[in-house]
PDB file of C-alpha atoms in Angstrom:
ATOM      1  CA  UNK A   1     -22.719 -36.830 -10.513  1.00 54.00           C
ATOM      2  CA  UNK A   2     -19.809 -36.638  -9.408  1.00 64.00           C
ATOM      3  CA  UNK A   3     -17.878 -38.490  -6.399  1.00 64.00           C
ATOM      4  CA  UNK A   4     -18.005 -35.291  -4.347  1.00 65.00           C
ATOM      5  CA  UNK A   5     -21.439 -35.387  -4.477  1.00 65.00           C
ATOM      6  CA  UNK A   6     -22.251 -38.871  -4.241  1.00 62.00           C
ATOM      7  CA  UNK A   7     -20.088 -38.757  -0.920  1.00 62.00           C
ATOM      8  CA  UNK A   8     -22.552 -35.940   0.540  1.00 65.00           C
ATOM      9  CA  UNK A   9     -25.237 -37.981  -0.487  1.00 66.00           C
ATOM     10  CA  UNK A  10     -24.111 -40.579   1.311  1.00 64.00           C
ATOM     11  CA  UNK A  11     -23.513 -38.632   4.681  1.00 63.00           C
ATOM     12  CA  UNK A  12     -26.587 -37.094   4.540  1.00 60.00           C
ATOM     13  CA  UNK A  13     -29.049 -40.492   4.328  1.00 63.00           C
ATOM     14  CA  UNK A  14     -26.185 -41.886   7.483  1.00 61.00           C
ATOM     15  CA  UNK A  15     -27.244 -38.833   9.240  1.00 60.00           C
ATOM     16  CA  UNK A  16     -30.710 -39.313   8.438  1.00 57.00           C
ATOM     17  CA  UNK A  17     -30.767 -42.822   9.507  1.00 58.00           C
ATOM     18  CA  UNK A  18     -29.122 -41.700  12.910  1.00 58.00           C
ATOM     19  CA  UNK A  19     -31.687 -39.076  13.452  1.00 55.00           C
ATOM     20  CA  UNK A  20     -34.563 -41.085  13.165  1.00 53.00           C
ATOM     21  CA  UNK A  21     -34.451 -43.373  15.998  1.00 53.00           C
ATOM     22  CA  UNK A  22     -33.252 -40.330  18.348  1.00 51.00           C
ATOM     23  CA  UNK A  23     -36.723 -39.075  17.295  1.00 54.00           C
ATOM     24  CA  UNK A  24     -38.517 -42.136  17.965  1.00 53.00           C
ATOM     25  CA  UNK A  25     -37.222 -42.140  21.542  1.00 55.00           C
ATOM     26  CA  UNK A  26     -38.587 -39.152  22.276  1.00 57.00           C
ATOM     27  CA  UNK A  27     -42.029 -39.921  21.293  1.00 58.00           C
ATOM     28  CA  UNK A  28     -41.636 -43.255  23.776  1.00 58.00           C
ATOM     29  CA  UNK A  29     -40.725 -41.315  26.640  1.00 57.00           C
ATOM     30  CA  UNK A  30     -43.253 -38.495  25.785  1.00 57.00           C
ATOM     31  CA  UNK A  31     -46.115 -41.414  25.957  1.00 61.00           C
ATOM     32  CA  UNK A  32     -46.188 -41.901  29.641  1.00 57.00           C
ATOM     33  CA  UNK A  33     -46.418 -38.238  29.734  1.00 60.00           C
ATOM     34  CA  UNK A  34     -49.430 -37.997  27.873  1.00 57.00           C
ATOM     35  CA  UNK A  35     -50.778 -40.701  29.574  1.00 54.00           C
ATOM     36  CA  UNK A  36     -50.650 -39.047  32.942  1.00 57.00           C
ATOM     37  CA  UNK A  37     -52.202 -35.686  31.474  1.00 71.00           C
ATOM     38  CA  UNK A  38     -55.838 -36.582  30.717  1.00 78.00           C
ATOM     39  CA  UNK A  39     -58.269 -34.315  29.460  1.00 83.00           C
ATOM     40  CA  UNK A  40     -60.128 -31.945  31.320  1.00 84.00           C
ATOM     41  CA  UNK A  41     -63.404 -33.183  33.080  1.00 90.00           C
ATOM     42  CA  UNK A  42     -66.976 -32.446  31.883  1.00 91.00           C
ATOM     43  CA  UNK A  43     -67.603 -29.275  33.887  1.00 92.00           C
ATOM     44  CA  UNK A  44     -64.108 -27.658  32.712  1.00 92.00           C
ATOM     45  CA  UNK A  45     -64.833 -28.250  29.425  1.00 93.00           C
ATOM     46  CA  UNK A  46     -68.453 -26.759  29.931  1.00 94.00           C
ATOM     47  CA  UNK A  47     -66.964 -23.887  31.550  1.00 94.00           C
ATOM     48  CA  UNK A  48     -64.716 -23.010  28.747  1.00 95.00           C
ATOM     49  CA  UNK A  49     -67.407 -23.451  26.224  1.00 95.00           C
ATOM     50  CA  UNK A  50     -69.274 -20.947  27.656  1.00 96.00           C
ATOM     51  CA  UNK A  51     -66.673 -18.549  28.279  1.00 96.00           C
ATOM     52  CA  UNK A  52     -65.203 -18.799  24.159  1.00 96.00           C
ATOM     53  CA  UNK A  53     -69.067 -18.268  23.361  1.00 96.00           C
ATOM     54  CA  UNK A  54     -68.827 -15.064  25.393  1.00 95.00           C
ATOM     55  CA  UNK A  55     -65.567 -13.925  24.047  1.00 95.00           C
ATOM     56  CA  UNK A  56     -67.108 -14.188  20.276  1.00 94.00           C
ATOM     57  CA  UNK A  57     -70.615 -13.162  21.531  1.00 93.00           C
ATOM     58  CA  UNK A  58     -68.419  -9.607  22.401  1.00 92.00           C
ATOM     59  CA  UNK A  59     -67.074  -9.918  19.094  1.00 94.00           C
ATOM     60  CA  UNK A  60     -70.350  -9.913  16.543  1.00 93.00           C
ATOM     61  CA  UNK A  61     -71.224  -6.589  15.127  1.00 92.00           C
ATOM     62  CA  UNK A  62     -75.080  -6.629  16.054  1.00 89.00           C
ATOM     63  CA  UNK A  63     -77.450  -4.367  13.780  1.00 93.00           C
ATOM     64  CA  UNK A  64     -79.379  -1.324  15.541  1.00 95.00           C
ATOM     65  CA  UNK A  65     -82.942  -1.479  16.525  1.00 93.00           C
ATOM     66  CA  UNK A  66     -83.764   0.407  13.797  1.00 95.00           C
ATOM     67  CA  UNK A  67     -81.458  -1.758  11.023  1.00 96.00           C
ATOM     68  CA  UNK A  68     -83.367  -4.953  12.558  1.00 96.00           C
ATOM     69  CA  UNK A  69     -86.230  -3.382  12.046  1.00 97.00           C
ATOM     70  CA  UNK A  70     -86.169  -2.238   8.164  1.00 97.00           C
ATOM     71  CA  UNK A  71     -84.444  -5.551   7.640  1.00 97.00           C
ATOM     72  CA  UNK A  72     -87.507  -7.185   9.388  1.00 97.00           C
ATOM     73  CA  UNK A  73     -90.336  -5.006   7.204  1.00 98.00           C
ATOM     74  CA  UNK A  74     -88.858  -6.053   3.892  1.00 98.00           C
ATOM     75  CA  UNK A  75     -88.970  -9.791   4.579  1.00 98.00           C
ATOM     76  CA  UNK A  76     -92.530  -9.355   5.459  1.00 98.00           C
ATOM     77  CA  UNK A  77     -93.469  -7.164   2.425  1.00 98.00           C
ATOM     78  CA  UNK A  78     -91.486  -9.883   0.205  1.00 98.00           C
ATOM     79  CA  UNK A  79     -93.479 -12.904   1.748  1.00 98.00           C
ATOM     80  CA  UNK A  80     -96.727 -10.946   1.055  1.00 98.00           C
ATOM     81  CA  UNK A  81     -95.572 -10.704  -2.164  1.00 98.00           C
ATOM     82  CA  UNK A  82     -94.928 -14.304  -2.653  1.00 98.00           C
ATOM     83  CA  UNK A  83     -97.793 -15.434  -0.370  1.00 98.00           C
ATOM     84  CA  UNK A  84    -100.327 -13.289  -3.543  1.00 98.00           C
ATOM     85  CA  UNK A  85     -98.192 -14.724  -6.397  1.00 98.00           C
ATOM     86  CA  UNK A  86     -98.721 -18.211  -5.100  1.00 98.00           C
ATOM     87  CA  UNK A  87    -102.418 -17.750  -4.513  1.00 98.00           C
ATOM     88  CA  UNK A  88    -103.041 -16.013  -7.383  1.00 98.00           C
ATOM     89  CA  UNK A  89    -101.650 -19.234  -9.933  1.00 98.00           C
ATOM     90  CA  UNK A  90    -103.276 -21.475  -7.482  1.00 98.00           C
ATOM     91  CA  UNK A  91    -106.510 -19.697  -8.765  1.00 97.00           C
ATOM     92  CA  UNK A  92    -105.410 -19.617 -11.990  1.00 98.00           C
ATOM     93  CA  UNK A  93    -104.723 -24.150 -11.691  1.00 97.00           C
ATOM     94  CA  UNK A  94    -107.527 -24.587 -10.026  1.00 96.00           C
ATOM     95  CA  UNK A  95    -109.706 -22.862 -12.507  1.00 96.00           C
ATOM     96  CA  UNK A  96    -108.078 -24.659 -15.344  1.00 95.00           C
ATOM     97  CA  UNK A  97    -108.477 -27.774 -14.132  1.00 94.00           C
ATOM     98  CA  UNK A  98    -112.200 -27.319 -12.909  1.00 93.00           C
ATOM     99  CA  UNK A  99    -112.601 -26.251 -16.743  1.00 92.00           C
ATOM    100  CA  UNK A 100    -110.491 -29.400 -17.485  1.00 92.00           C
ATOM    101  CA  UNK A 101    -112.903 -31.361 -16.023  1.00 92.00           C
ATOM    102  CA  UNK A 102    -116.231 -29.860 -17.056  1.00 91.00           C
ATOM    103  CA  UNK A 103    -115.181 -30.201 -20.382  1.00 90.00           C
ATOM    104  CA  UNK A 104    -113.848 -33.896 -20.074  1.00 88.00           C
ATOM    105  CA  UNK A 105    -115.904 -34.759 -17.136  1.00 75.00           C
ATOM    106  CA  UNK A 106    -118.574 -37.690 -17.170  1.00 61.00           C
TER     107      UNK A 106
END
């Protein structure tokens, strides 16, 4: 490096080190202020719940009746179909096993 360099170097951590504690002052005097601002009470904060849950309530794209209700007829048809496929290899394990048994049974 050469001396140039080193020299701006040098200024640059001084300045630095000068900033820093101009920094730190402000967050001491910006303490007090933040101690006298204290959060909003329980029924303001209520209040705005409700009113961002309105505001993105307004936002949802709901389905039609008719959407909902397709939607609705193929999850029954499917659990139908799953209800059948259960009961039919809970036939199929229970009839093994009572055959299990007959044949191994006392």
């Amino acid at each position: 490096m050469s001396e140039q360099e080193k020299l701006n170097q040098d200024g640059a951590q001084e300045q630095a080190k000068q900033t820093k504690p101009a920094k730190a002052e402000k967050t001491k005097a910006d303490k007090p202020k933040a101690a006298k601002e204290k959060k909003p009470g329980f029924f303001k904060r209520l209040g705005r719940f409700f009113r961002d849950l309105k505001a993105e309530l307004k936002k949802v794209a709901w389905p039609s009746g008719s959407d909902t209700m397709k939607k609705t007829g193929i999850v029954v048809v499917c659990v139908i179909i799953v209800g059948v496929i259960v009961w039919i290899f809970d036939g199929i394990a229970s009839s093994v096993i009572d055959a299990l048994l007959s044949l191994f049974g006392s």
